[in-house]
CSV table of C-alpha atoms in Angstrom, one decimal:
chain,number,residue,atom,x,y,z
A,179,MET,CA,-8.5,19.0,22.2
A,180,ALA,CA,-12.0,17.2,22.5
A,181,ARG,CA,-12.1,13.7,20.3
A,182,GLY,CA,-14.9,12.9,18.3
A,183,PRO,CA,-16.7,9.5,17.8
A,184,LYS,CA,-14.2,6.8,16.8
A,185,PRO,CA,-15.1,6.2,12.9
A,186,ALA,CA,-16.6,3.1,11.9
A,187,GLY,CA,-15.2,0.2,10.6
A,188,ARG,CA,-11.3,-1.0,10.9
A,189,PRO,CA,-8.3,1.2,11.7
A,190,ALA,CA,-6.2,1.9,8.8
A,191,LEU,CA,-2.5,2.7,7.9
A,192,ALA,CA,-1.0,4.2,4.3
A,193,VAL,CA,2.4,3.2,3.7
A,194,ASP,CA,3.9,5.7,1.0
A,195,GLY,CA,7.3,7.1,0.3
A,196,LYS,CA,7.8,10.5,-0.6
A,197,SER,CA,11.1,12.5,-1.6
A,198,LEU,CA,11.5,15.8,0.4
A,199,ARG,CA,11.5,18.9,-1.8
A,200,GLY,CA,14.2,21.2,-1.2
A,201,ALA,CA,16.2,18.8,1.3
A,202,ALA,CA,19.2,17.2,0.0
A,203,ARG,CA,22.1,15.2,1.5
A,204,ALA,CA,25.8,15.7,0.6
A,205,ARG,CA,26.4,15.4,-3.0
A,206,GLY,CA,23.0,16.2,-3.8
A,207,ARG,CA,21.2,13.3,-3.1
A,208,LYS,CA,17.2,14.0,-2.2
A,209,ILE,CA,16.2,12.6,1.3
A,210,HIS,CA,13.4,10.1,0.3
A,211,LEU,CA,11.6,8.8,3.6
A,212,LEU,CA,9.0,5.8,3.7
A,213,ALA,CA,5.8,6.7,6.3
A,214,ALA,CA,3.1,4.6,7.9
A,215,LEU,CA,0.2,7.3,8.0
A,216,GLU,CA,-3.1,6.8,9.9
A,217,HIS,CA,-6.1,7.1,7.4
A,218,THR,CA,-8.5,9.1,9.6
A,219,THR,CA,-6.3,11.4,11.6
A,220,GLY,CA,-3.7,11.8,9.2
A,221,LEU,CA,-1.1,11.3,12.1
A,222,VAL,CA,2.4,9.7,11.1
A,223,LEU,CA,3.1,6.5,13.2
A,224,ALA,CA,6.3,5.6,11.8
A,225,GLN,CA,8.9,7.1,9.2
A,226,LEU,CA,12.2,5.8,7.9
A,227,ASP,CA,15.0,7.2,5.6
A,228,VAL,CA,15.0,4.9,2.9
A,229,GLY,CA,18.7,5.5,2.4
A,230,ASP,CA,21.4,5.6,-0.5
A,231,LYS,CA,22.1,1.7,-1.3
A,232,THR,CA,18.3,0.4,-0.5
A,233,ASN,CA,14.8,1.3,-1.7
A,234,GLU,CA,11.2,1.4,-0.3
A,235,ILE,CA,10.5,-2.3,-0.8
A,236,THR,CA,13.7,-3.3,1.8
A,237,ARG,CA,12.3,-0.8,4.3
A,238,PHE,CA,8.5,-1.8,4.4
A,239,GLN,CA,9.0,-4.3,7.3
A,240,PRO,CA,11.4,-2.3,9.2
A,241,LEU,CA,8.7,0.5,9.1
A,242,LEU,CA,5.8,-1.5,10.4
A,243,LYS,CA,8.2,-3.4,13.0
A,244,THR,CA,8.0,0.0,14.8
A,245,VAL,CA,4.1,0.0,14.8
A,246,VAL,CA,2.7,-1.8,17.7
A,247,GLY,CA,-0.6,-3.5,17.3
A,248,LEU,CA,-1.3,-4.3,13.7
A,249,ALA,CA,-3.7,-7.2,14.3
A,250,GLY,CA,-7.0,-6.3,12.8
A,251,VAL,CA,-5.5,-3.1,10.9
A,252,VAL,CA,-5.9,-2.3,7.6
A,253,VAL,CA,-2.7,-1.4,5.9
A,254,THR,CA,-2.9,0.4,2.3
A,255,ALA,CA,0.1,0.7,0.0
A,256,ASP,CA,1.0,1.3,-3.8
A,257,ALA,CA,1.8,-0.8,-6.6
A,258,LEU,CA,5.5,-1.1,-5.7
A,259,HIS,CA,4.5,-3.1,-2.2
A,260,THR,CA,2.5,-5.3,-4.0
A,261,GLN,CA,5.0,-8.3,-2.8
A,262,ARG,CA,4.7,-12.0,-1.8
A,263,GLU,CA,7.1,-10.9,1.5
A,264,HIS,CA,5.0,-7.8,2.5
A,265,ALA,CA,1.5,-9.8,2.2
A,266,ALA,CA,3.1,-12.7,4.5
A,267,TYR,CA,4.4,-10.7,6.9
A,268,LEU,CA,1.4,-8.6,7.4
A,269,LEU,CA,-0.7,-11.8,7.7
A,270,GLY,CA,2.1,-12.9,10.6
A,271,ARG,CA,1.0,-9.9,12.2
A,272,GLN,CA,-2.6,-10.4,12.1
A,273,ALA,CA,-3.1,-7.2,9.6
A,274,HIS,CA,-5.4,-6.9,6.3
A,275,TYR,CA,-4.0,-5.3,3.5
A,276,ILE,CA,-5.2,-3.7,0.2
A,277,VAL,CA,-2.6,-3.4,-2.4
A,278,ILE,CA,-2.8,-2.0,-6.2
A,279,VAL,CA,-2.2,-4.6,-9.1
A,280,LYS,CA,-0.9,-3.5,-12.4
A,281,GLY,CA,-0.3,-5.3,-15.5
A,282,ASN,CA,3.5,-6.0,-14.9
A,283,VAL,CA,2.3,-8.6,-12.5
A,284,ARG,CA,1.0,-11.2,-15.0
A,285,ASN,CA,0.5,-14.4,-13.4
A,286,PHE,CA,-1.0,-12.6,-10.1
A,287,ARG,CA,-3.3,-10.5,-12.6
A,288,LYS,CA,-4.6,-13.4,-14.4
A,289,GLN,CA,-5.7,-15.0,-11.4
A,290,LEU,CA,-7.5,-12.0,-10.1
A,291,LYS,CA,-9.1,-11.6,-13.4
A,292,ALA,CA,-10.7,-14.9,-13.2
A,293,LEU,CA,-12.7,-14.0,-10.0
A,294,PRO,CA,-16.2,-13.2,-10.5
A,295,TRP,CA,-16.3,-9.3,-10.5
A,296,SER,CA,-19.6,-8.9,-12.3
A,297,ASP,CA,-21.0,-10.1,-8.9
A,298,ILE,CA,-19.0,-7.8,-6.9
A,299,PRO,CA,-20.7,-4.7,-5.8
A,300,LEU,CA,-19.1,-1.2,-7.1
A,301,GLN,CA,-18.0,0.8,-3.8
A,302,GLY,CA,-16.8,3.7,-5.2
A,303,ARG,CA,-15.9,5.3,-8.6
A,304,THR,CA,-13.9,8.7,-9.5
A,305,ARG,CA,-12.8,10.4,-12.7
A,306,GLY,CA,-10.1,13.0,-12.7
A,307,VAL,CA,-6.9,14.0,-14.1
A,308,GLY,CA,-3.7,12.7,-12.8
A,309,HIS,CA,-0.3,13.2,-14.2
A,310,SER,CA,-1.6,15.1,-17.3
A,311,ARG,CA,-4.0,12.3,-18.3
A,312,SER,CA,-7.8,11.4,-17.8
A,313,GLU,CA,-8.2,8.6,-15.2
A,314,ILE,CA,-11.4,6.6,-14.0
A,315,ARG,CA,-10.8,4.6,-10.8
A,316,ARG,CA,-13.3,1.9,-9.7
A,317,ILE,CA,-13.3,0.2,-6.5
A,318,LYS,CA,-14.3,-3.2,-6.0
A,319,ALA,CA,-13.3,-5.2,-2.9
A,320,CYS,CA,-13.6,-8.9,-2.2
A,321,THR,CA,-12.0,-11.3,0.4
A,322,VAL,CA,-9.4,-13.7,-1.8
A,323,THR,CA,-8.4,-17.2,-0.2
A,324,ALA,CA,-4.6,-18.8,-0.9
A,325,ALA,CA,-5.6,-20.2,-3.9
A,326,VAL,CA,-4.9,-16.8,-5.5
A,327,VAL,CA,-0.9,-16.5,-5.0
A,328,LEU,CA,0.8,-13.3,-5.7
A,329,ASP,CA,3.8,-14.2,-8.0
A,330,ARG,CA,5.8,-11.5,-9.5
């Protein structure tokens, strides 16, 4: 298969968990996997079973430890992975990250609201219906220094 030109920008991985449909273990427990997926190709680079006695949060670092060369890579994850330990781990591997901040992380959200958002250009906007409700999603990105601390 011929490869096209390398996309501009940084390489990126999405970390996300999914329960497998139609697959179950003994006693009916669904199989739940956590995977690291390369954004441009859709290739799964790593995948772990989350297991009965744990959750996605505890499997984040073990999953990414199996991925070689995270330096310079942007790791995206949903709000569940907006964790101080995850951020510290990724910075220790010289990776960048994009996480979602919801209202339940009050102190962190308060700090982020204090940023000069009106000066930051809008990167994208989508409108759609998801989970039976109308959604508008806006994307703005900026670099934040250590002065903003992820605190759950």
